[in-house]
Every structure is written in structure tokens, then in C-alpha cells.
Amino acid sequence: MGIDLARFHQTFFEESFEGLDAMESALLRLSPQTADREAINGIFRAAHSIKGGAATFGFNEVSAFTHLLETLLDEMRAGVRPVGGAEIDVLLRAVDVLRELLHAARDGGSADPAAVQQIGDALTRLLATPAADDGTPPRAAPSAAPPGTWRIRFVPQPQIFTSGNDPLRILRALSQLGELDVCCDTTRLPGLADADPERCYLAWELVLRSACDREAIAEVFAWVEDECELSIEPWRADGDACADTSASARRQAAEAQPLRLIEGGRTTDGAVAEPAARTAQRTESSSIRVATEKIDSLINLVGELVITEAMLQQLARTLDPVMHEKLLAGLALLDRNTRQIQEAVMATRMLPVDFVFSRFPRVVRDLAAKLGKQVRLQTVGEATELDKSVIECIADPLTHLVRNAIDHGIERPAERIAAGKDATGTIRLSAAHQGGHIVIEVADDGRGLDRTRIIAKARERGLAAAETMSDEEVWRLIFEPGFSTAETVTDVSGRGVGMDVVKKNVDALSGTIEVASTAGWGTRITIRLPLTLAILDGMSVRVGDEVFIIPLASVAESLQPSPGQIRSVAGCARVIKLRNEYVPLVSLREIYGVRTGAHDPAHGLVVVLESGGRRIAAVVDELVGQQQVVIKSIESNYRRVPGISGATILGDGRVALITDVAEILRIGSRAQAA
Amino acid sequence: MDTTIVRSAPPASAPPLDSASGGEFLTFRLGDEEYGVDILKVQEIRGYDTVTRIPDAPAFIKGVINLRGTIVPVVDLRMKLSVGRVAYDAFTVMIILNLGRRIVGVVVDSVSDVIALKPDQVRPAPEIGTVIDTRHIIGIGTIDERMLILLDIERLMLSADMQLVGQAA
């Protein structure tokens, strides 16, 4: 092969996984009552593009398997097969198998052959059972039988192009006559090196459902009659050509012979029959795939533009407004445009939260079935947008919370009925914008957290827990490391990570997490996240002559300490008394080695920083203000700096460093220990 | 490995230098000495402006600047090599170097010119104890009465001694 197809693999896999997700969510929405044609069409299209891609790249297992899936879908789409619970189940499991096959193809492993075999067989069995055996006349029956299903075999001679004929045009003309199924036979196709682009190596098997007569079809082929093998015959079989060839393809695969590539193409008389499908396809192609780096560099450039613009504005302030009226008007316009560009560019990184939410119907369905519970999932605010990188980081914690809610929160139907509740529990996932944040909630109407058991468990684990603690403090205990879900509130085994990992993930995104729970009524977990990781809400503080940015999410409070509030412990380490609590005190001046500027301890301010549930008080000289800053990496051109997580560029073009609160905490506790 | 070749060659005869030794060099002054760096490594030359100090950095690393949105560390070569007087005024110049994937700024006394050196104008560096490790010197360039110390600036800047790169790198 002359062309390296491998570089397209990534795109193929990305698109296929997206396609599978789309199929899965569509299948979940599909129920026997709501078998709407458009939904099935959507699923079919997804399967079809996966098959096409897989065949192109030679992932024969994937394409063969998808072919079965597609055939079943096609029958549903044509209305010859009812959409029942059994079919949907098999299709869902087939989607899983397909995902595994794709993973295996990408990573070079192999999928579980037993599962592939099992689902493949299930599909084949379904296909083998005569469609529409429920007695009702299938919708597509009239078109499947005479007055006119023609089977056409069209094998053009290789030199067909030289006479100015194009098989594509012929196929198009045929599709004008009626509904056309196209199967392309690529067996004659030589390797790319030997292929002559001016020769035609393809042959086609066509099934035309049309009321027209043989003459009409023959007329389409009139110009190429001498240059091809052509057979046109009426067709009686129920299946279609694609299904036939796919069966033969499977047989061959089973005999471990090199698989014959059969590209199943399909053209339909779309303008009339499927206007909706057309629209859907148009919206698909109205988005393009762009590498994240490109967008990041765009964001950087816009950041530059904003700074330059701010500089110009500053200069313009010194100008006489009367003399420079036009210039100032122009600058005002520039200001507005720059702001709009910045917003628009930031918006390109934003994705609807639906990208995460869409996986949950499946999670809920599977887990509820497994645990013998009835759970309804409600999602609210799927269209809420947030940064792509935030979305990627939040998916796992959210999954964990949803699993927890089903596992520990929602009771068994009998228990619920006894408690006077609806037998079906509800899990509500919601997302909404609040200020510069996005708030994601996972709420269930289950039994709620059990205060006494949490306290008992915490004591068992050696955590500080007292009966007098407020509910809020008790709920916070579940985020403690070691308080893993496996042995917590209920005895149902948890899976994977504990709540402490959820909290860690949320912290890493500089977000916060809160729990509210009422016994018997349910639990609500609220996650608050910044909209983007590229921008940070910061508090700028002055230490000596230098300005540092502290992430606002980590600032618990700031205060001017009274002289008696700061005490020393064992002579050196200092603590500050905050209400009833002693918080270790560190000086940012010492940590960052600042030597400039007058240092007056009496006038210092204290900023209480919080990260991972621990607190530390930091002495600074002045609070300068609060602003949104664009985060820049220091490490790309320098090494890591202790206590610094990154840098940003201030309005005047200077660089300010961003404090790493978690590390300040570590440095602080080390200083205390020393 | 070009420097090894240079060093092992006898100083009297014209050494068999590879193409890396000849070429165009940007020359600059540090105190009384004149230095040269490969012009292809130079991205731009700019005045010294506000530098943000970095905690936990040696004195010769002045801090970081904002170079059109990129955070770039600045090294004062005069301090590092203990030559020249360390003063920052309107004439202080910063050479922005593009070393492969990293961008670094160096502060020098003044930038002179760009000169082309033929391989036979480049002599190997003598084995004398200097502040600069001879491994970081390509050779000594001579034009008329001028003597240029040609630095292997990429090696020098990325050496562990400079503390610009993390331990892992």
C-alpha cells in the first residue's frame, strides 16, 4: 500500500466511539412504543459509518460484526421487523461488543471471542427468525414483494471510463427509479501499487424496489451494454443482497480465509423519503474537528490581543478627547471587538455537559437491573457548556457518584413501598451556570445518609468524630481517605474508588463539593467547578514588591489579625486563633524568599487558604484585588518552581506567579514539624 | 560531539573542523570579552524590561518575562560568567534564544554585529581553567585583531549548571 492509512486511524476510532455513544443513547431512548423511524435511522447511520470505516482500514472483524448489526437495523428501519425489547437488548449488547472490538483493533489486543461469538449468534438468530411473524402485515411488504423488486448484477469492464461512462451516474439514474440498495464488490480491486486509476475494478450488486419494468432498467444501462456484464432479474427472496453477501463473508471469515471486503453502500431516494435524515446529516457536517493545540494557541493569541488592547487603552487616556475624538471612538470599537473575540474563542473549547450525562442512562439501566432496583434517571441542563478539559476530568467522579446513589441511596422497591414512596427511585442529574461556575448536582430520593453509622464507622477508622458534630461536618467525613465506600453506610459492595478520590478529583479542578442529606428523603451532592481550566478566578496579593495570584477557590477568608491572635507554639512555629480553631501560620514572604519592600508585620493581612480539607493561614502585605487570569505554564521554558503552579500575565504586561495552595500547605506543615 | 573533535585536534595545524564551527555568529560583549553564538539559535534581541523574580532560583536567573504570551526565563550571563558590571539601564540588552523546544533570554552588556566565520578562522578552545566549561565553547574565532569566544549556547543553557531545566530533563 502506497498510502499510510494509519494516520487516519485515530480519526476513525474517535468517530466510531462517538458513533457508538450515539447509537447507545438512541437505543436507550428507543422502546417498543416509540419506535420512531428517525431514531432507527440515526442508529443505522452510525452503524453504517463504522462499518464503512472499518472495512476501509481493514478491521475485518469490526466490519463483519457491524454488518450483522446493520442488517438487523435495516429491517427495523424498513419496518419489516418490529422493534421489541429483545431486539433492543441484543443491539445494546452488540454495541458493547463492538466497542470492545474497536478497542482491541486500536490497541492491538483481541476482544473476548466468546462474547463476540455469543452476540454474533444472537444477532444471526434474530435475523434468521422470519421478520414480522406477529401476523400484522409489515409496512414495507408491498415494496419488498412484486410489483417490482429487481436484482441487478452490474460488472463493468475495466476500460469503461475510456468511453466516458461513469458507473456512479448509472447508479444515480437507477436510484431515480425507486429505492435502491447498493452492494459494491471490491474483490477485483488490486493493491494500490498495481491499480490503474483509469480502470474500473468495481462491480455492483443492486436491489431496486420499483414499479418500473425491465425495459426502464435496461435503458439506464443502454450506453454501457457492450462494456459490462449485466443481469437484471426479478427477485423473490425476503432478505436483501447485503444480507446474503454478509452471510457469505461471515462464512469465509469462519474458515479463516482472507475476508472479502464488501463495502455496503446505500443510496436512497432521500429527497422524498428522508428529508429529516438529510437535515441530520447536514448538521453533522457543519462541525469540524480541530486539534486542541490549535485552539489553545488561538486562546493564547487572543490573550495577547487583550493585553495589547489594554495597553492602547491606557495610552489613550492621556490623549485629549476633543483632538483625538475619532481615534478614541476607534479604540472603543476595538475594545468591544476584542472582548467579543475573546468570548467567542473561549466558547470554542466549550462542550455541552451532555457529553458526560449521556453515558448515565446506560450506567443506571445496567446497575439498577443488577441490583434489582427500579431507578429513573432525570437529567436537567444537558446543554450547559463547560470546558472540554473539565468535562474530561469530571466524568469519572460523576460516574462514581451516580453508582453510589444507586448502590447506597436508592432502596429496593419493596422497601420503598413500605416507606410510602414510589417503587421507582429517581436520580436527578442537573447542571447549571452560576456566576463563573458550573454547578453539577447528583440527587437521589433514597434513604439518605445514616448519621449514626457514619460516626460509628469514622470512630472505627480512628477519625475524629463526635455526636455533637453538625450534619454538615458528619457528611464531610465520607470524603476522608480510608472511609472507602466498600464498607461504609450500606453493606452493598462499592466499586473502585472511594469518595475521597472523588473529592481529590474535584479539588484538582479547583472545585468544591458539598453534601446535603435528609434521612428517608435522599441525598444531594453538589459539585461546583470553574468553567474552564485555562482561566482562573484569582485574588492578587502583594508580598513586598511582588504580586502573587492565589486561586480564589482556595481562599476561605482573609482578615487583619489583632495582636493577640497570633501565638507561637514551642517557641518558633506560629499559629493563628480563628474563632475556636488554631490554624498554622506561614509567611509568603519567607516561602517565596521576597526581600524587597518594607515589611511591617503589624500591618500584614492574613489569608486563610484551604485545600483538601486542611487549612493554613498565609501572611501577605496587601490584598490588591480580584481578577480572572489566564493560566500560563512556567515549565515549558523553565523547571518546576516549588510553591508555584503557574504564571499569568497581568493587565500591564507583567508576569505574576500563581501560588500552589496544596504545596503551600505541605511546606507549611513541614515548617511546623521542623 | 563536535566539540570533542575540536579539542582533540592539534592547535598548530588547521584542524579538520566540521561545518558547525564555521557559519554566522551574533557577537556580543560581556565586560571586555567578546562572545559569539550561532545566529540560527537567536530568535530576537530586545531591551531589558520588567522581570518577575522566581522564588528558589539562583541569582543569575533574573526571573521570567512575558514574551508575547509565553513565559520565558531570563539569565544574566554577566553574573553567571562573573564578567562585566551588572547594571540594568536603557542600554541593557537581552538576546532571546530559541533552543530547540525551549526559549530562554540572556542578558549581555551589548550586542555588536553578525559576522561570518570560515572554518579556518575558528581555532579550538585552549585547555585553560575558565568559568566556562570548555565543553560549552565551540572554539575561538579570530577576525583581524578581534577574538571571539564562540559559545555552544544550547549546551551551556541546558546544562545542569544553569538550573534552567528540571532534574528529570
XYZ file of N, CA and C in Angstrom, chain A residues 366-485:
360
model
N -28.057 -0.545 33.653
C -27.347 -1.786 33.943
C -27.267 -2.051 35.440
N -26.867 -0.998 36.176
C -26.637 -1.203 37.595
C -27.949 -1.471 38.325
N -29.004 -0.766 37.922
C -30.298 -0.959 38.575
C -30.775 -2.393 38.353
N -30.606 -2.865 37.130
C -31.039 -4.226 36.805
C -30.251 -5.228 37.645
N -28.980 -4.960 37.805
C -28.100 -5.873 38.510
C -28.460 -5.936 39.998
N -28.834 -4.785 40.540
C -29.112 -4.715 41.975
C -30.582 -4.960 42.274
N -31.376 -5.200 41.241
C -32.787 -5.453 41.447
C -33.536 -4.223 41.948
N -33.101 -3.055 41.479
C -33.777 -1.827 41.893
C -34.420 -1.178 40.686
N -35.397 -0.342 40.971
C -36.026 0.386 39.876
C -35.601 1.845 39.979
N -34.940 2.303 38.964
C -34.398 3.653 39.028
C -34.757 4.422 37.762
N -35.181 5.635 37.971
C -35.486 6.518 36.844
C -34.417 7.603 36.861
N -33.881 7.931 35.709
C -32.850 8.972 35.652
C -33.426 10.213 35.007
N -33.254 11.322 35.713
C -33.689 12.597 35.129
C -32.452 13.427 34.891
N -32.346 14.003 33.724
C -31.225 14.915 33.530
C -31.766 16.289 33.198
N -31.144 17.272 33.781
C -31.577 18.654 33.602
C -30.368 19.475 33.194
N -30.564 20.347 32.237
C -29.496 21.279 31.857
C -28.366 20.633 31.093
N -28.692 19.635 30.231
C -27.636 18.968 29.466
C -26.906 19.924 28.548
N -27.576 21.015 28.183
C -26.970 21.922 27.199
C -25.964 22.874 27.841
N -25.890 22.837 29.166
C -24.939 23.709 29.855
C -23.522 23.407 29.350
N -22.790 24.464 29.019
C -21.481 24.215 28.426
C -20.351 24.439 29.409
N -19.340 23.622 29.311
C -18.132 23.877 30.076
C -16.920 23.364 29.325
N -15.762 23.763 29.810
C -14.518 23.497 29.104
C -14.304 21.999 28.891
N -13.777 21.676 27.726
C -13.552 20.286 27.354
C -12.691 19.558 28.382
N -11.631 20.225 28.858
C -10.741 19.540 29.795
C -11.453 19.294 31.126
N -12.344 20.204 31.512
C -13.097 19.994 32.749
C -14.032 18.804 32.568
N -14.661 18.754 31.404
C -15.572 17.649 31.120
C -14.860 16.316 31.231
N -13.645 16.260 30.691
C -12.908 15.005 30.725
C -12.582 14.594 32.159
N -12.280 15.588 32.988
C -11.866 15.263 34.355
C -13.051 14.942 35.265
N -14.229 15.375 34.889
C -15.347 15.244 35.801
C -16.127 13.947 35.548
N -15.872 13.332 34.406
C -16.665 12.163 34.030
C -16.561 11.046 35.071
N -15.350 10.717 35.504
C -15.187 9.608 36.435
C -15.790 9.893 37.812
N -15.502 11.045 38.393
C -16.143 11.331 39.687
C -17.670 11.263 39.605
N -18.221 11.786 38.523
C -19.685 11.773 38.395
C -20.213 10.349 38.312
N -19.521 9.524 37.544
C -19.938 8.129 37.430
C -19.956 7.486 38.807
N -18.925 7.802 39.570
C -18.844 7.227 40.901
C -20.032 7.666 41.763
N -20.362 8.943 41.676
C -21.467 9.455 42.480
C -22.787 8.810 42.067
N -22.957 8.642 40.759
C -24.214 8.042 40.293
C -24.312 6.588 40.745
N -23.214 5.878 40.629
C -23.200 4.490 41.090
C -23.521 4.416 42.571
N -22.878 5.308 43.326
C -23.126 5.347 44.756
C -24.593 5.566 45.053
N -25.184 6.500 44.307
C -26.578 6.846 44.556
C -27.459 5.618 44.344
N -27.169 4.843 43.293
C -27.987 3.655 43.024
C -27.698 2.585 44.069
N -26.410 2.426 44.335
C -25.965 1.358 45.209
C -26.406 1.599 46.653
N -26.068 2.777 47.164
C -26.320 3.044 48.578
C -27.587 3.867 48.833
N -27.923 4.695 47.877
C -29.009 5.643 48.119
C -30.385 5.041 47.920
N -30.635 4.610 46.683
C -31.963 4.119 46.333
C -32.237 2.767 47.000
N -33.420 2.638 47.605
C -33.764 1.390 48.275
C -34.389 0.410 47.278
N -34.562 -0.836 47.741
C -35.240 -1.829 46.909
C -36.725 -1.459 46.815
N -37.383 -1.863 45.735
C -38.785 -1.474 45.537
C -39.654 -1.753 46.759
N -39.509 -2.941 47.363
C -40.370 -3.302 48.497
C -40.172 -2.326 49.650
N -38.900 -2.007 49.875
C -38.556 -1.103 50.956
C -39.173 0.276 50.702
N -39.110 0.681 49.454
C -39.636 1.997 49.092
C -41.143 2.056 49.298
N -41.805 0.968 48.867
C -43.267 0.956 49.006
C -43.628 0.989 50.483
N -42.877 0.231 51.288
C -43.122 0.221 52.729
C -42.950 1.609 53.330
N -42.018 2.368 52.765
C -41.775 3.721 53.281
C -42.754 4.726 52.691
N -43.684 4.215 51.872
C -44.691 5.095 51.290
C -44.178 5.899 50.114
N -43.111 5.392 49.481
C -42.579 6.120 48.327
C -42.895 5.352 47.050
N -42.719 6.028 45.933
C -42.863 5.404 44.629
C -41.839 4.264 44.527
N -42.264 3.106 44.001
C -41.365 1.959 43.936
C -40.128 2.275 43.091
N -40.284 3.170 42.128
C -39.155 3.544 41.284
C -38.450 4.753 41.881
N -37.177 4.581 42.161
C -36.406 5.695 42.694
C -36.010 6.654 41.585
N -35.688 7.863 41.958
C -35.306 8.840 40.947
C -33.915 9.364 41.253
N -33.099 9.411 40.202
C -31.800 10.071 40.329
C -31.838 11.259 39.401
N -31.506 12.412 39.941
C -31.600 13.624 39.159
C -30.196 14.168 38.966
N -29.824 14.292 37.713
C -28.521 14.882 37.385
C -28.812 16.252 36.810
N -28.225 17.275 37.378
C -28.506 18.576 36.792
C -27.231 19.398 36.685
N -27.223 20.269 35.719
C -26.083 21.159 35.527
C -26.623 22.548 35.267
N -25.956 23.549 35.829
C -26.398 24.917 35.610
C -25.231 25.869 35.813
N -25.328 27.009 35.170
C -24.313 28.039 35.370
C -24.682 28.872 36.573
N -23.700 29.173 37.389
C -23.920 30.111 38.495
C -22.694 30.982 38.577
N -22.829 32.223 38.176
C -21.681 33.107 38.150
C -20.654 32.549 37.192
N -19.409 32.529 37.599
C -18.370 31.999 36.720
C -18.189 30.513 36.916
N -19.167 29.880 37.522
C -19.013 28.468 37.832
C -20.097 27.644 37.174
N -19.840 26.359 37.147
C -20.893 25.447 36.752
C -21.191 24.590 37.974
N -22.465 24.384 38.216
C -22.858 23.602 39.376
C -23.503 22.320 38.867
N -22.939 21.200 39.272
C -23.487 19.907 38.860
C -24.003 19.212 40.114
N -25.233 18.745 40.028
C -25.828 18.090 41.191
C -26.201 16.658 40.881
N -25.935 15.785 41.826
C -26.418 14.412 41.730
C -27.338 14.224 42.934
N -28.622 14.086 42.665
C -29.564 13.973 43.782
C -30.356 12.683 43.641
N -30.595 12.015 44.769
C -31.453 10.829 44.715
C -32.537 10.977 45.773
N -33.604 10.216 45.615
C -34.659 10.283 46.632
C -34.648 9.002 47.464
N -33.467 8.568 47.774
C -33.301 7.313 48.512
C -33.368 7.507 50.005
N -32.637 6.658 50.718
C -32.795 6.644 52.169
C -31.984 7.727 52.873
N -31.051 8.352 52.160
C -30.252 9.392 52.801
C -29.092 8.803 53.573
N -28.199 9.655 54.004
C -27.027 9.177 54.740
C -27.432 8.883 56.173
N -26.787 7.877 56.752
C -27.104 7.478 58.107
C -26.065 8.061 59.059
N -26.495 9.091 59.780
C -25.602 9.849 60.637
C -24.879 8.973 61.655
N -25.658 8.181 62.373
C -25.064 7.377 63.446
C -24.029 6.393 62.888
N -24.374 5.781 61.760
C -23.448 4.779 61.224
C -22.171 5.426 60.715
N -22.290 6.616 60.135
C -21.080 7.290 59.653
C -20.172 7.619 60.830
N -20.777 8.119 61.900
C -19.969 8.471 63.063
C -19.304 7.221 63.635
N -20.097 6.133 63.742
C -19.537 4.888 64.276
C -18.377 4.404 63.411
N -18.613 4.469 62.086
C -17.588 3.996 61.153
C -16.334 4.866 61.261
N -16.545 6.174 61.376
C -15.414 7.092 61.457
C -14.578 6.804 62.691
N -15.268 6.528 63.786
C -14.528 6.224 65.018
C -13.714 4.953 64.856
N -14.366 3.971 64.225
C -13.693 2.703 63.970
C -12.396 2.926 63.185
N -12.464 3.918 62.278
C -11.304 4.198 61.434
C -10.331 5.154 62.120
N -10.643 5.513 63.322
C -9.732 6.396 64.044
C -9.821 7.847 63.628
N -10.961 8.238 63.040
C -11.126 9.630 62.672
C -11.808 10.364 63.817
N -11.535 11.661 63.906
C -12.165 12.440 64.962
C -13.641 12.617 64.626
N -14.510 12.054 65.447
C -15.944 12.181 65.199
C -16.668 12.227 66.534
N -17.581 13.155 66.637
C -18.323 13.280 67.894
C -19.804 13.415 67.587
N -20.623 13.016 68.542
C -22.080 13.091 68.377
C -22.537 14.534 68.169
N -21.737 15.454 68.719
C -22.165 16.851 68.699
C -21.904 17.531 67.359
N -21.239 16.823 66.460
C -20.912 17.457 65.181
C -22.180 17.811 64.413
N -22.092 18.907 63.644
C -23.244 19.271 62.821
C -23.354 18.274 61.665
N -24.536 18.198 61.079
C -24.750 17.275 59.971
C -23.694 17.478 58.892
N -23.467 18.762 58.590
C -22.522 19.091 57.528
C -21.147 18.481 57.792
N -20.718 18.577 59.058
C -19.408 18.044 59.403
C -19.406 16.527 59.300
N -20.533 15.928 59.664
C -20.614 14.468 59.583
C -20.528 14.031 58.125
N -21.284 14.719 57.255
C -21.269 14.331 55.845
C -19.865 14.479 55.259
N -19.137 15.476 55.784
C -17.797 15.693 55.244
C -16.893 14.492 55.536
N -17.245 13.732 56.573
C -16.423 12.574 56.937
C -16.333 11.556 55.799
N -17.369 11.476 54.983
C -17.334 10.436 53.937
C -16.267 10.719 52.901
N -15.752 11.954 52.889
C -14.689 12.268 51.929
C -13.306 11.978 52.487
N -13.264 11.544 53.760
C -11.962 11.262 54.358
C -11.331 10.048 53.681
N -10.007 10.115 53.463
C -9.353 8.942 52.898
C -9.513 7.763 53.854
N -9.670 6.604 53.329
C -9.808 5.430 54.184
C -11.257 5.147 54.532
N -12.107 6.142 54.260
C -13.518 5.928 54.516
C -14.128 5.382 53.232
N -13.574 4.297 52.760
C -13.938 3.853 51.411
C -15.357 3.297 51.408
N -15.995 3.417 50.253
C -17.391 3.022 50.145
C -17.590 1.538 50.364
